Amino acid sequence: MADTSTTGRRLSRPAFRRAADRVVTQLIGLSGIAAIVILAAITVFLVINSSRALREVGLWNMVSGTDWFPTSEHAKFGFLPAEVGSLWVTAVAMVLCIPVGVAAAIYISEFAGRRTKEVTKSIIEFMAAVPSVVLALLGIALLAPHVREWFNLDTGLTAFTAGIVVGAMALPTIITISEDALHAVPKDLRTGSLALGNTQWQTVYKVVLPSASSGIFAAVMLGLGRAIGETMVVLILAGNSGIIPDTALVSARTMPGTIAGEMAEVVQGGLHYSVLFAMGLVLFTVTFAINLAADIVLERQRKKWRR
Amino acid sequence: MKASTARVKRARAIESVAKTITGLAAFLVVGLVLFVIGYIVYRGAGSISWEFLTQPPRKNMTAGGIWPAIWGTMLLTFWTAAFSLPIGVMAGIYLAEYAPRGTFTRVVRLSIANMAGVPSIVYGLFGLSLFVLTFGFGRSVIAGALTLACLTLPVIITSTEEALRQVPKDLRQASLALGASRLRTIVRVVLPAAAPGIVTGSILGLSRAAGETAPILVTAVAFYAPIPSTVFGETMALPYHLYIMATQAVKPAPHIVWGTALVLVAGVGIINVAAATWRSRQRSKIRW
Amino acid sequence: MVTAPATTTGMFDLHDVSVTYGSETAVAGVNMHIPPQAVTALIGPSGCGKSTLLRCLNRMNDELGNVKVGGRILLDGVEVNDRSVDPVELRMRVGQVFQKPNPFPFSIYDNVAYGPRTHGVRSRAALDGLVEDSLKRAALWNEVKDSLKKHAFELSGGQQQRLCIARALATAPEVLLMDEPASALDPISTQQIEDTIAELKRTVTIVIVTHNMQQAARISDQTAFMLRESMERPAQLVEVGDTRLMFTNPSDKRTESYITGRFG
């Protein structure tokens, strides 16, 4: 820069460049709040669209109503069949995937060799990418006929059937996040315990698991949120009947399944349409609360181990 | 001494039982994934042909191919990327490079984490009311892509932030000390260094969006539609095609169902594996 | 910023400089003159605020947040902490080389060209000239002239550090700050860096932080000794003066003890 040694030129940075800098920086700041804006917009649009249902039917009447006859002459918009159905599906899913998921996470984090660990993790990660509609298809082809046979039912499309597949779908979430939580436990704690003459397993359940318990709890909660919100599997596999199911082994409707199944066929702006949005609002509120709880727990845990 | 030996023996026995049980659980999950993939390949492979991949359906959906659905899914995914990448990457930059520590940033983070857990059908309702009706796009590629973009956003933001945080502080300082502005430092030095992580994370998020059915159910898809000429047209899409063919087809055509499933899984799978491989190769090239 | 007389560019005057992190004052009461086209070494035990003081000179402390710099720091008579001074412009005049080699993950050429490009040099010919010139001044040209497209990470540690020096030189700074530039290197590379510094001081003012006293004695014209006597009190400048004098006949007892290796 032989000819630029006079300080004067080099001290004037082009003003437009500084302005461009500022504009892009502001855009970045704006994008930063995109998530808040979208979440707020989701809430607002769900409320606006369900306002007719809230006015004409009433929130309590929907949430506690026992009959779902949306298209009959004296239409009834009770959510209970869908709520209880969702509950059954979720319960079956969680009973299956919590023990399997946490156990698998323990194995991957604590016992598996480096190579096994890598391979297993990437295979499980791939599971998360398999579209739910594909798993639902497998459910119809392979699971439903067996469920019908095993329990001697009229149909294989039950809350139980859907629950098994939903449980499989929640597995990657539970395993990955539990594994992270276990992995975050400092090595010193493990070596400390081993040095006291504990076996690896004693170390795991006396030291590692208690230390990671909040993270595992969060993993379970996130898996739960995933399970409640899972749509295609329950739409295809749960059977969508109108009754309030008293066991898992009957055909049941669920909240996401009801919305997805009926939304395409309703009159836009009609009462049924608005009621489906209200159901969406209930579903959104439930999953929001569950996720928030999990995220707060996870955040605390992250702080705890920050050195 | 004798008692303690017995205790150690017992502890060892329990340990091996625990290892076996947890190992079985992991094996079960891995086996399940491999079985799913294997079964789909087994059932679907016979349907794959040049015609199947390149022709539209014929004879009331019982013959012909699924090209419009393949194209529709590619179109949806492309536009989803076009909408979500710029905003997601910028938001990731904000969190990694600009966000001050404090309550506000905490709320932003919680929102992003929470967005990732919103049920896909709720995104569908949101897209229907905002993009389809309020914006007046109707059921269209653009409405579906915008909806999928909302759903993909948290994945892109999170992976961008993580990738940026892995770039050493030294590099930022070197650039700043050369008189580069903060923004230039980010764009010219930090982003290129973080690119492998960002690209891979985004691709994984987008491939998941490509397999979603519920959000596009009410915002974009039709049972049968020709290839849309603009983004404002309805489209077919692989996951929806699979759903319809598997559950509501007038005449069952299992070979089309399993063929579609295979194409969908193979597409998502190839993209995933390619992205992961590329990332690990880039990582081994650049070591901090 | 007003232009200073061209003959004395690259001269610092520090008056009662202090640095405060949050509520903790790390450095206080530093008064010194940094002469142009000479090497000034900052020595002292670790944690004595040498690097902190160094970062004041190109305002890199700004980037840490929550840092307050007090007193006056004049570069050729102009206060660098003045509102009218853009830190970005200051850093073009005051370059920095860091403790660990930190080349960008680009080619050798792009590393050196980064600074000039940042400041608007676009022409290929001008960039080529600058890259060659800077690499020559950093004594790296002969080793890399045939492989300018090679990734910077393929260079050895010592080469990487000289690349970082070349990168800093490419914006034609009047002052070069070096924060223990050889501490991560082997003896041979250290020797090369020291040779480079000796060559550079004819054109550039150099301020170097080092905890290696032999190095300070070998390469510097002026030495400043800093010390933080307790964690309750901020670090201070104990003594500053001609290097030869200071190493043969220090005026302060504490300097003498440090130089003779009694603490630190």
PDB file of N, CA and C in Angstrom, chain B residues 176 179, chain C residues 58-60 62-63 80 82-83 85-92:
ATOM      1  N   LEU B 176     -11.113  -8.816  13.607  1.00  0.00           N
ATOM      2  CA  LEU B 176     -11.405  -7.503  14.193  1.00  0.00           C
ATOM      3  C   LEU B 176     -10.136  -6.661  14.269  1.00  0.00           C
ATOM      4  N   GLY B 179      -9.153  -4.620  11.466  1.00  0.00           N
ATOM      5  CA  GLY B 179     -10.005  -3.497  11.125  1.00  0.00           C
ATOM      6  C   GLY B 179     -11.295  -3.905  10.426  1.00  0.00           C
TER       7      GLY B 179
ATOM      8  N   ASN C  58      -5.201  -0.871  20.552  1.00  0.00           N
ATOM      9  CA  ASN C  58      -6.042  -0.950  19.344  1.00  0.00           C
ATOM     10  C   ASN C  58      -7.512  -1.131  19.722  1.00  0.00           C
ATOM     11  N   ARG C  59      -7.821  -0.829  20.949  1.00  0.00           N
ATOM     12  CA  ARG C  59      -9.194  -0.858  21.462  1.00  0.00           C
ATOM     13  C   ARG C  59      -9.849  -2.226  21.289  1.00  0.00           C
ATOM     14  N   MET C  60      -9.057  -3.298  21.352  1.00  0.00           N
ATOM     15  CA  MET C  60      -9.664  -4.631  21.289  1.00  0.00           C
ATOM     16  C   MET C  60     -10.416  -4.920  22.585  1.00  0.00           C
ATOM     17  N   ASP C  62     -12.662  -3.171  23.642  1.00  0.00           N
ATOM     18  CA  ASP C  62     -14.062  -2.849  23.339  1.00  0.00           C
ATOM     19  C   ASP C  62     -14.872  -4.113  23.088  1.00  0.00           C
ATOM     20  N   GLU C  63     -14.196  -5.106  22.466  1.00  0.00           N
ATOM     21  CA  GLU C  63     -14.919  -6.297  22.025  1.00  0.00           C
ATOM     22  C   GLU C  63     -15.254  -7.225  23.188  1.00  0.00           C
ATOM     23  N   VAL C  80      -7.157   7.998  21.171  1.00  0.00           N
ATOM     24  CA  VAL C  80      -7.769   6.885  20.438  1.00  0.00           C
ATOM     25  C   VAL C  80      -9.147   6.521  20.982  1.00  0.00           C
ATOM     26  N   ASP C  82     -11.379   8.593  21.725  1.00  0.00           N
ATOM     27  CA  ASP C  82     -12.312   9.656  21.396  1.00  0.00           C
ATOM     28  C   ASP C  82     -13.496   9.101  20.621  1.00  0.00           C
ATOM     29  N   ARG C  83     -14.661   9.698  20.867  1.00  0.00           N
ATOM     30  CA  ARG C  83     -15.858   9.220  20.169  1.00  0.00           C
ATOM     31  C   ARG C  83     -15.724   9.274  18.653  1.00  0.00           C
ATOM     32  N   VAL C  85     -13.252   8.613  16.879  1.00  0.00           N
ATOM     33  CA  VAL C  85     -12.362   7.609  16.295  1.00  0.00           C
ATOM     34  C   VAL C  85     -13.109   6.290  16.149  1.00  0.00           C
ATOM     35  N   ASP C  86     -13.187   5.813  14.913  1.00  0.00           N
ATOM     36  CA  ASP C  86     -13.803   4.516  14.662  1.00  0.00           C
ATOM     37  C   ASP C  86     -12.766   3.436  14.972  1.00  0.00           C
ATOM     38  N   PRO C  87     -13.091   2.503  15.885  1.00  0.00           N
ATOM     39  CA  PRO C  87     -12.096   1.469  16.222  1.00  0.00           C
ATOM     40  C   PRO C  87     -11.628   0.706  14.993  1.00  0.00           C
ATOM     41  N   VAL C  88     -12.543   0.560  14.044  1.00  0.00           N
ATOM     42  CA  VAL C  88     -12.202  -0.148  12.816  1.00  0.00           C
ATOM     43  C   VAL C  88     -11.052   0.555  12.095  1.00  0.00           C
ATOM     44  N   GLU C  89     -11.104   1.879  12.084  1.00  0.00           N
ATOM     45  CA  GLU C  89     -10.047   2.630  11.410  1.00  0.00           C
ATOM     46  C   GLU C  89      -8.761   2.618  12.221  1.00  0.00           C
ATOM     47  N   LEU C  90      -8.925   2.691  13.535  1.00  0.00           N
ATOM     48  CA  LEU C  90      -7.754   2.617  14.406  1.00  0.00           C
ATOM     49  C   LEU C  90      -6.985   1.321  14.170  1.00  0.00           C
ATOM     50  N   ARG C  91      -7.747   0.216  14.035  1.00  0.00           N
ATOM     51  CA  ARG C  91      -7.099  -1.095  13.920  1.00  0.00           C
ATOM     52  C   ARG C  91      -6.382  -1.296  12.588  1.00  0.00           C
ATOM     53  N   MET C  92      -6.743  -0.467  11.588  1.00  0.00           N
ATOM     54  CA  MET C  92      -5.955  -0.509  10.356  1.00  0.00           C
ATOM     55  C   MET C  92      -4.568   0.054  10.603  1.00  0.00           C
TER      56      MET C  92
END
